[in-house]
Coordinates of N, CA and C in Angstrom, one line a residue:
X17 N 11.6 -1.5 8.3 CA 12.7 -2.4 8.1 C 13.0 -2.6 6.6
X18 N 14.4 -2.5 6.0 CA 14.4 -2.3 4.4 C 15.3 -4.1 4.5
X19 N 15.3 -4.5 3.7 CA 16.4 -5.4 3.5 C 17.2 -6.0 2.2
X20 N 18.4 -5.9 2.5 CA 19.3 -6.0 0.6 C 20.1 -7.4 0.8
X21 N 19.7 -8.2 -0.5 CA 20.4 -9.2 -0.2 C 21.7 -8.7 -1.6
X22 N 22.9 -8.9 -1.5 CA 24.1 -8.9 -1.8 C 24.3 -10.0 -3.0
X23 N 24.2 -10.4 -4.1 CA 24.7 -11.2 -4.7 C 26.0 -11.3 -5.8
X24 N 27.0 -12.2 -6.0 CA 28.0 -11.8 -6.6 C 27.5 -12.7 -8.0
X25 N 27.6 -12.1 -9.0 CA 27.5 -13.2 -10.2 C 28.3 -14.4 -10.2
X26 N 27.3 -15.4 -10.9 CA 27.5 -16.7 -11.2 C 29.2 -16.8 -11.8
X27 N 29.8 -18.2 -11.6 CA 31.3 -18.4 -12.5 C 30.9 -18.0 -13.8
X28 N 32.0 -17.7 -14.6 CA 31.7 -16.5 -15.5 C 33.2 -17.4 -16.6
X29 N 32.6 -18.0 -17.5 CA 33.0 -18.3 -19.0 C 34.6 -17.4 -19.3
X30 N 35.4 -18.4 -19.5 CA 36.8 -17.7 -19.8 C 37.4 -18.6 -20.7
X31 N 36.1 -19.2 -21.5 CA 36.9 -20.0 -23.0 C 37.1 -19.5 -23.9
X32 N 36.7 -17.7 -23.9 CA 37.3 -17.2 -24.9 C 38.0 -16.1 -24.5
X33 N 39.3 -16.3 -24.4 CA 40.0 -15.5 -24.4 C 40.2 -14.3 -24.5
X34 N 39.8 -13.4 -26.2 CA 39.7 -12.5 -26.2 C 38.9 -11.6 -26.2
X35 N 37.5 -12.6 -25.4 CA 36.3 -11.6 -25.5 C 36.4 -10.2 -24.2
X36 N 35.9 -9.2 -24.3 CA 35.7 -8.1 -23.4 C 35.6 -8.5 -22.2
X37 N 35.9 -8.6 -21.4 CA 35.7 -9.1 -19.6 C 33.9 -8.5 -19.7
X38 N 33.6 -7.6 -20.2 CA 32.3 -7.3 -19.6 C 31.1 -8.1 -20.6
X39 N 31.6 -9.0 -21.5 CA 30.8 -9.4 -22.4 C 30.5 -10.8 -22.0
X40 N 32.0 -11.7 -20.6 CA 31.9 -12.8 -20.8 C 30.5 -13.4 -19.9
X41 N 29.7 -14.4 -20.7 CA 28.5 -15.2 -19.9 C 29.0 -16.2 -18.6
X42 N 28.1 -16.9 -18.5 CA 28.2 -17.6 -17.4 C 28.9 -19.2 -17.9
X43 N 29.9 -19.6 -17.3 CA 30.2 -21.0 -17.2 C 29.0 -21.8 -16.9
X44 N 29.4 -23.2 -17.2 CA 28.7 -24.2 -17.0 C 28.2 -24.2 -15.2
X45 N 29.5 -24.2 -14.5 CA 28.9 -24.0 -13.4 C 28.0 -23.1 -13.3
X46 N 28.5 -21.5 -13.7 CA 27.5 -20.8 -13.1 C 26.0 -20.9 -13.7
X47 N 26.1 -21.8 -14.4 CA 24.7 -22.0 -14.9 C 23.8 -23.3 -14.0
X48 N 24.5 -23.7 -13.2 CA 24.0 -24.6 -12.2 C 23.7 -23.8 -10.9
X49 N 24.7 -22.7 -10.6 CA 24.7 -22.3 -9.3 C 23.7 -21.6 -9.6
X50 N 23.7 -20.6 -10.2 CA 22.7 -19.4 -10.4 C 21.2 -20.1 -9.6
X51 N 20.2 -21.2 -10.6 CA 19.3 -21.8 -10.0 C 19.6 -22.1 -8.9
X52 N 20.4 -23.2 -8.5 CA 20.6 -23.6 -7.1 C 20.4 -22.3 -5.8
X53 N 21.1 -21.8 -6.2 CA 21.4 -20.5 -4.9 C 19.7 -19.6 -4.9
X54 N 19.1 -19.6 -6.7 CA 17.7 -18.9 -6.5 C 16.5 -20.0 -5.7
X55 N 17.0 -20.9 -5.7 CA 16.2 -21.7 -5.4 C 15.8 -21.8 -3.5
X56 N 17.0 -22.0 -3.4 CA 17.3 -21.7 -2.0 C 16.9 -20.6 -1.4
X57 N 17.3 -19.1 -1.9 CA 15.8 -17.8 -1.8 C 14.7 -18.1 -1.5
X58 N 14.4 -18.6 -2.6 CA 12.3 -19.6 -2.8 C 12.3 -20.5 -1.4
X59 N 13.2 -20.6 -0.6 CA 12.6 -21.9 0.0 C 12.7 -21.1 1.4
X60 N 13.6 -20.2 1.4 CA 13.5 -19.5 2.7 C 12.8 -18.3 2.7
X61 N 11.8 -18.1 1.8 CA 10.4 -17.3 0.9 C 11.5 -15.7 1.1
X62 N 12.3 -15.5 0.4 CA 13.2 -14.3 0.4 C 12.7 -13.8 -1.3
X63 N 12.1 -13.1 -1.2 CA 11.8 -12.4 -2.7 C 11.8 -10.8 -2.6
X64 N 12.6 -10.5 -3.9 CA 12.8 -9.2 -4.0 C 11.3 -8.0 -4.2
X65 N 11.3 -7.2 -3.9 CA 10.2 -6.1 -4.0 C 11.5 -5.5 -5.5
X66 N 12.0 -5.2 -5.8 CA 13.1 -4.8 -6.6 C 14.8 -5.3 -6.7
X67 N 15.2 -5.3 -8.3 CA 16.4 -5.8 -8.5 C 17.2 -4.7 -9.2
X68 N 18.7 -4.2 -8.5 CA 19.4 -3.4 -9.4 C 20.7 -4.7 -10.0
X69 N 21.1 -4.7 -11.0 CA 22.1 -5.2 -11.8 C 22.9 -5.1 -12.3
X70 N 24.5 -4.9 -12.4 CA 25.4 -4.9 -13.3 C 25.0 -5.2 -14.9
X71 N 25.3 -4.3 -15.5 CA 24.8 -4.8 -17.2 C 25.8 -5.7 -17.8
X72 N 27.1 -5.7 -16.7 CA 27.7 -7.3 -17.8 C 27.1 -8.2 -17.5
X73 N 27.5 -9.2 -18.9 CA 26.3 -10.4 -19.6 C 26.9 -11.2 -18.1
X74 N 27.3 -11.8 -17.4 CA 27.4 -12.2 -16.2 C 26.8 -12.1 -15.3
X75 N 26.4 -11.0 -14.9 CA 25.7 -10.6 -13.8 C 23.9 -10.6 -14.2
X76 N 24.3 -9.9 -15.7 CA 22.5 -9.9 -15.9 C 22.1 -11.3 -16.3
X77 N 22.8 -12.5 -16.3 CA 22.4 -13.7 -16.6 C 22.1 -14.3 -15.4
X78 N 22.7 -14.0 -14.1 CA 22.7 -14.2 -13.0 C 21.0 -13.3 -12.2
X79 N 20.8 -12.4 -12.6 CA 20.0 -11.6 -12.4 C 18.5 -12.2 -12.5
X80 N 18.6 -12.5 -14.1 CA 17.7 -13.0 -14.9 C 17.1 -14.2 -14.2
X81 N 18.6 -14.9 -14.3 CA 18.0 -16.5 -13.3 C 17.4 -16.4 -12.3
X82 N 17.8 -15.4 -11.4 CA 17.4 -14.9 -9.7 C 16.1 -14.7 -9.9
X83 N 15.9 -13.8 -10.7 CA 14.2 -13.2 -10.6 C 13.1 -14.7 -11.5
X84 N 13.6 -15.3 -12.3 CA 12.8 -16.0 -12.9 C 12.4 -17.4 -11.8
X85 N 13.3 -17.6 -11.0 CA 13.0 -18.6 -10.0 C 12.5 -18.3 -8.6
X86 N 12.0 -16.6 -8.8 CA 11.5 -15.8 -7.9 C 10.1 -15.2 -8.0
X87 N 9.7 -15.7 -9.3 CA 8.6 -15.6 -9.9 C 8.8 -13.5 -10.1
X88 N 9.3 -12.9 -10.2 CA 10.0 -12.0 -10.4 C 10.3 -11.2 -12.1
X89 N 9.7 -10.9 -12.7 CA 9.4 -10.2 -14.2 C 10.9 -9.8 -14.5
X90 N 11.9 -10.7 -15.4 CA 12.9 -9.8 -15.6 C 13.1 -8.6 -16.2
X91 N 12.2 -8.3 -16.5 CA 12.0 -7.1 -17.4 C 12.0 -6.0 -16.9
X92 N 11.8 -6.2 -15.1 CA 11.5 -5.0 -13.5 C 13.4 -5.1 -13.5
X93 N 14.0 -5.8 -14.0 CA 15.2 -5.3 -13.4 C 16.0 -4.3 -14.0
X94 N 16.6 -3.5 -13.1 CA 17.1 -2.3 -13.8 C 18.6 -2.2 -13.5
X95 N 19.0 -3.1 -15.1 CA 20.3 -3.4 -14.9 C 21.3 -1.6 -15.8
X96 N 22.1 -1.2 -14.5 CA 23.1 -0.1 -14.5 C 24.2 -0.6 -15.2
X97 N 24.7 0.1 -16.0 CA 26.6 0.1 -16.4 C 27.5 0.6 -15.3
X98 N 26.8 1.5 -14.6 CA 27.8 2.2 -13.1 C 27.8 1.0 -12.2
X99 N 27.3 -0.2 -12.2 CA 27.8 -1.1 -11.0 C 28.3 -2.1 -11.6
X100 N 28.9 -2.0 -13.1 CA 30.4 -3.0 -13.6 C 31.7 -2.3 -12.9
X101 N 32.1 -3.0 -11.9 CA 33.4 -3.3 -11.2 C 33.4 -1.4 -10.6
X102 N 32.5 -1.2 -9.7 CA 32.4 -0.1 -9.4 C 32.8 0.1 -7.9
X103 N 33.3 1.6 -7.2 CA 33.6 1.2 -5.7 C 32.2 0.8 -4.9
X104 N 33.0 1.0 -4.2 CA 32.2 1.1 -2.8 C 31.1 2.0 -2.4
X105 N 31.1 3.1 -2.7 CA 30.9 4.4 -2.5 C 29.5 4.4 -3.9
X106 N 29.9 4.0 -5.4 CA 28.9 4.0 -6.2 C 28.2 3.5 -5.6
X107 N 28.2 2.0 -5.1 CA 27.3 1.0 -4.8 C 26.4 1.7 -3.9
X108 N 27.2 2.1 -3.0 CA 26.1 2.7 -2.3 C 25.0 3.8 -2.4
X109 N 25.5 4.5 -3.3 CA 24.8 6.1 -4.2 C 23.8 5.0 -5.0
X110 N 23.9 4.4 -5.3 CA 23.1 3.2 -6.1 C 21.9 3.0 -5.2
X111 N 22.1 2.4 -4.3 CA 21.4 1.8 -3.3 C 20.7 2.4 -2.4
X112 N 20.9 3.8 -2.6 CA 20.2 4.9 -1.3 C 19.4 5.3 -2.6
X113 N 19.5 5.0 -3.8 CA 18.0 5.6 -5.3 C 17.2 5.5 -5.0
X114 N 16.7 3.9 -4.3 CA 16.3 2.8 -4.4 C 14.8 3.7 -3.7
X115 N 13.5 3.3 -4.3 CA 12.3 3.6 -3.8 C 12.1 3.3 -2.6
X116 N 11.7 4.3 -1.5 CA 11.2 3.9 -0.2 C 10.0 2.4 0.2
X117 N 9.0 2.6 -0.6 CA 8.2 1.4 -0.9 C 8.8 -0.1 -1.2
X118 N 9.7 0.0 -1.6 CA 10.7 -1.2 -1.8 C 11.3 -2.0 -0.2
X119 N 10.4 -2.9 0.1 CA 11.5 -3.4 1.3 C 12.7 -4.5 1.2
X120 N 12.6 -5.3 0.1 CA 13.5 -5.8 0.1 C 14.6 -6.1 -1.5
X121 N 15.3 -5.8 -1.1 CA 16.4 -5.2 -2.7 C 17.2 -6.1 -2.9
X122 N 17.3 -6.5 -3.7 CA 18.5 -7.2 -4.6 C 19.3 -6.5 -5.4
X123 N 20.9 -6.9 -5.1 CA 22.2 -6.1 -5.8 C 22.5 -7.2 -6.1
X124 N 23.0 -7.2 -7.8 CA 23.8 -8.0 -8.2 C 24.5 -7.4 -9.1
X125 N 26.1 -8.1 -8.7 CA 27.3 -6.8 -9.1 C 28.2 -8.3 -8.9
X126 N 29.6 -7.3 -8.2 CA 31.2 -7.9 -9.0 C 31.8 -7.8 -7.6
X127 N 32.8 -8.5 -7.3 CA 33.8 -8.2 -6.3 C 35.1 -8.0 -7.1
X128 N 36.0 -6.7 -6.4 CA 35.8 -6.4 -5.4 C 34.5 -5.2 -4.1
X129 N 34.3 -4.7 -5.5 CA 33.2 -4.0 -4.5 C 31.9 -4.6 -3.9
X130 N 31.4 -5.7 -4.0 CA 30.7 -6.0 -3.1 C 30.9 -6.7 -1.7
X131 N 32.4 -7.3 -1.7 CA 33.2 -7.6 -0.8 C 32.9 -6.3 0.5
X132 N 33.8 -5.4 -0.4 CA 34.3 -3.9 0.3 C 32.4 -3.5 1.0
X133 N 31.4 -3.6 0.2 CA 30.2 -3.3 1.0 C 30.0 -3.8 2.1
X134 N 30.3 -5.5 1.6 CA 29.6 -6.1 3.2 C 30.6 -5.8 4.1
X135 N 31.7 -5.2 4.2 CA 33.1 -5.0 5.1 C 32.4 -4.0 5.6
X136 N 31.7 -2.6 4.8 CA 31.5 -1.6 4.9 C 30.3 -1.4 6.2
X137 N 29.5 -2.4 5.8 CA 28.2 -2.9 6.9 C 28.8 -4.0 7.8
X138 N 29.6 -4.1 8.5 CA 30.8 -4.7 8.9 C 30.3 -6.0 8.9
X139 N 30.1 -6.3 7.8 CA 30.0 -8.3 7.7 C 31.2 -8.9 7.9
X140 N 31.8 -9.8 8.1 CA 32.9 -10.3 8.5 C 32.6 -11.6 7.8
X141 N 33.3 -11.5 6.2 CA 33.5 -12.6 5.6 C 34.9 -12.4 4.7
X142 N 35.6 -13.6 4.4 CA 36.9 -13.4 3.8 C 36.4 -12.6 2.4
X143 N 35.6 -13.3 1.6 CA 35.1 -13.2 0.4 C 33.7 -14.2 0.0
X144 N 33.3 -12.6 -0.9 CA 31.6 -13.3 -1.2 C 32.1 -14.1 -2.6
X145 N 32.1 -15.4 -2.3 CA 32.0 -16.6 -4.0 C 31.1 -15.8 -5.0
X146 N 31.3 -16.7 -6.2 CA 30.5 -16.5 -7.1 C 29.4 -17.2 -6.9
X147 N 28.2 -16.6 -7.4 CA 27.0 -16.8 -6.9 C 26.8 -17.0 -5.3
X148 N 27.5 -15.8 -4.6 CA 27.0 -16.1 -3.0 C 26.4 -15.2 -3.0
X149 N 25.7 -15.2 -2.2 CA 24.7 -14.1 -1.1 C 24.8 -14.0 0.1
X150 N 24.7 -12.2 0.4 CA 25.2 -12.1 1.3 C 23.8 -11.0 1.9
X151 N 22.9 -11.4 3.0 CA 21.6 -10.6 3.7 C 21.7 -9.7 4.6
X152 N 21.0 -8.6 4.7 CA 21.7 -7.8 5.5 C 20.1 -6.9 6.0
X153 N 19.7 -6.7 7.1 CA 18.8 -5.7 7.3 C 18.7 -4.4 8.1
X154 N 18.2 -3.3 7.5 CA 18.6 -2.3 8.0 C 17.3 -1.9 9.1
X155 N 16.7 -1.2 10.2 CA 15.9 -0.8 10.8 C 15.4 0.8 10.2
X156 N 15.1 0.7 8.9 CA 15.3 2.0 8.6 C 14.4 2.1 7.9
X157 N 13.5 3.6 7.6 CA 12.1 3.6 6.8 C 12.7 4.3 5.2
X158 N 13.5 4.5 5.2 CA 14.2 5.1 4.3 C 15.7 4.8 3.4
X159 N 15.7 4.5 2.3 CA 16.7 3.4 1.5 C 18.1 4.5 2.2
X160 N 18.0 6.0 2.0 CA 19.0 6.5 2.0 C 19.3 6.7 3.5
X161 N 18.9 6.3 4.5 CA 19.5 6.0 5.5 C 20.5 4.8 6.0
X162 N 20.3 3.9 5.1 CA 21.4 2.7 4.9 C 22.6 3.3 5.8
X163 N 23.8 3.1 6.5 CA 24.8 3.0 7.0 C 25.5 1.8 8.1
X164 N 26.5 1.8 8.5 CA 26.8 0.8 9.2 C 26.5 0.8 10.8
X165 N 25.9 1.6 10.9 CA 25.2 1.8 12.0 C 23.5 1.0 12.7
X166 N 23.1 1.0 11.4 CA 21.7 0.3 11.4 C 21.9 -0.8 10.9
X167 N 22.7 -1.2 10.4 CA 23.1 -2.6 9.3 C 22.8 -4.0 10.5
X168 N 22.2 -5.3 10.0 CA 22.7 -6.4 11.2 C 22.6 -7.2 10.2
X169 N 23.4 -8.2 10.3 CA 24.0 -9.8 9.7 C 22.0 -10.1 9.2
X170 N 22.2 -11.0 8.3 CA 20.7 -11.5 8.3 C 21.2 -13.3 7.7
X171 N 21.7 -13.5 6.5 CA 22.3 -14.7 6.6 C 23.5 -14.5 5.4
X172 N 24.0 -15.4 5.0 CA 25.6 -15.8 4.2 C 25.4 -17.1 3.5
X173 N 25.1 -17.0 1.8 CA 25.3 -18.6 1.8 C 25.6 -18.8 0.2
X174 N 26.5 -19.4 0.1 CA 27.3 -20.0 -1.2 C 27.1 -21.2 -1.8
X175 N 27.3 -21.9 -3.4 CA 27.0 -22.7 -3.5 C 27.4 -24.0 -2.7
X176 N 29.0 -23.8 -2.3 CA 29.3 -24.8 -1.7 C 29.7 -25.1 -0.4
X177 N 28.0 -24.4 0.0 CA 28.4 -24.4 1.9 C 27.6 -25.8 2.1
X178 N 26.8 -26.2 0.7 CA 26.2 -27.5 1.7 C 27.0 -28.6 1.6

């Protein structure tokens, strides 16, 4: 049994206008959500065996948060440039890398392609929020057998479902 939980980075800082979209940090909110949402992992004992990450400062600040409230070494995460605003298709070439020994994986990336994933593992959600998570387990002994065939719902949850 492998299992990936789906995360979209935290609200993401747009008071500077002209900074690089891949440079911008996290808003005040997402600096609330981030903990909130890791917290909530911690309590339903969900911890990563490994973390892949988007290398914008968004996502790896979101990252960072996740693993440190996960008791989780940020320094194990191995944040990619190929999963800023990447398809579908990368994500997944991404996620079939992923070590066999690894059972449970954390993605944290951008929509729209993480949207397009969980569609792809036919999750049926309008859209993953910022800082949502989206769980997903596969029956499979092998990362690269991932497909929508083995995929089942595991849970769905955003900062402001409670």
């Amino acid at each position: 049994m492998k299992k990936l939980v789906i995360i979209r980075h935290a609200k993401s800082s747009w008071d500077d206008p002209f900074l690089n979209d891949h440079d911008r940090p996290l808003a005040e909110r997402g600096l609330k959500d981030a903990p909130k949402m890791a917290k909530r992992l911690n309590k339903e004992k969900i911890y990563p065996d490994a973390i892949i990450s988007s290398d914008a400062e968004r996502a790896k600040a979101t990252a960072i948060i996740t693993a440190e409230y996960l008791d989780f070494s940020p320094k194990k995460i191995d944040f990619k440039k190929d999963l800023y605003h990447c398809s579908v298709n990368q994500l997944l070439s991404e996620i079939k890398k992923t070590r066999d020994e690894v059972k449970t994986l954390f993605l944290v990336g951008h929509n729209p392609g993480l949207n397009d994933l969980i569609w792809k593992f036919g999750g049926e959600i309008d859209n993953l929020p910022t800082a949502g998570q989206f769980g997903l387990k596969f029956d499979i002994k092998n990362w690269d057998e991932i497909n929508s065939k083995n995929a089942k719902f595991w849970f769905f949850d955003f900062p402001k479902k409670d």
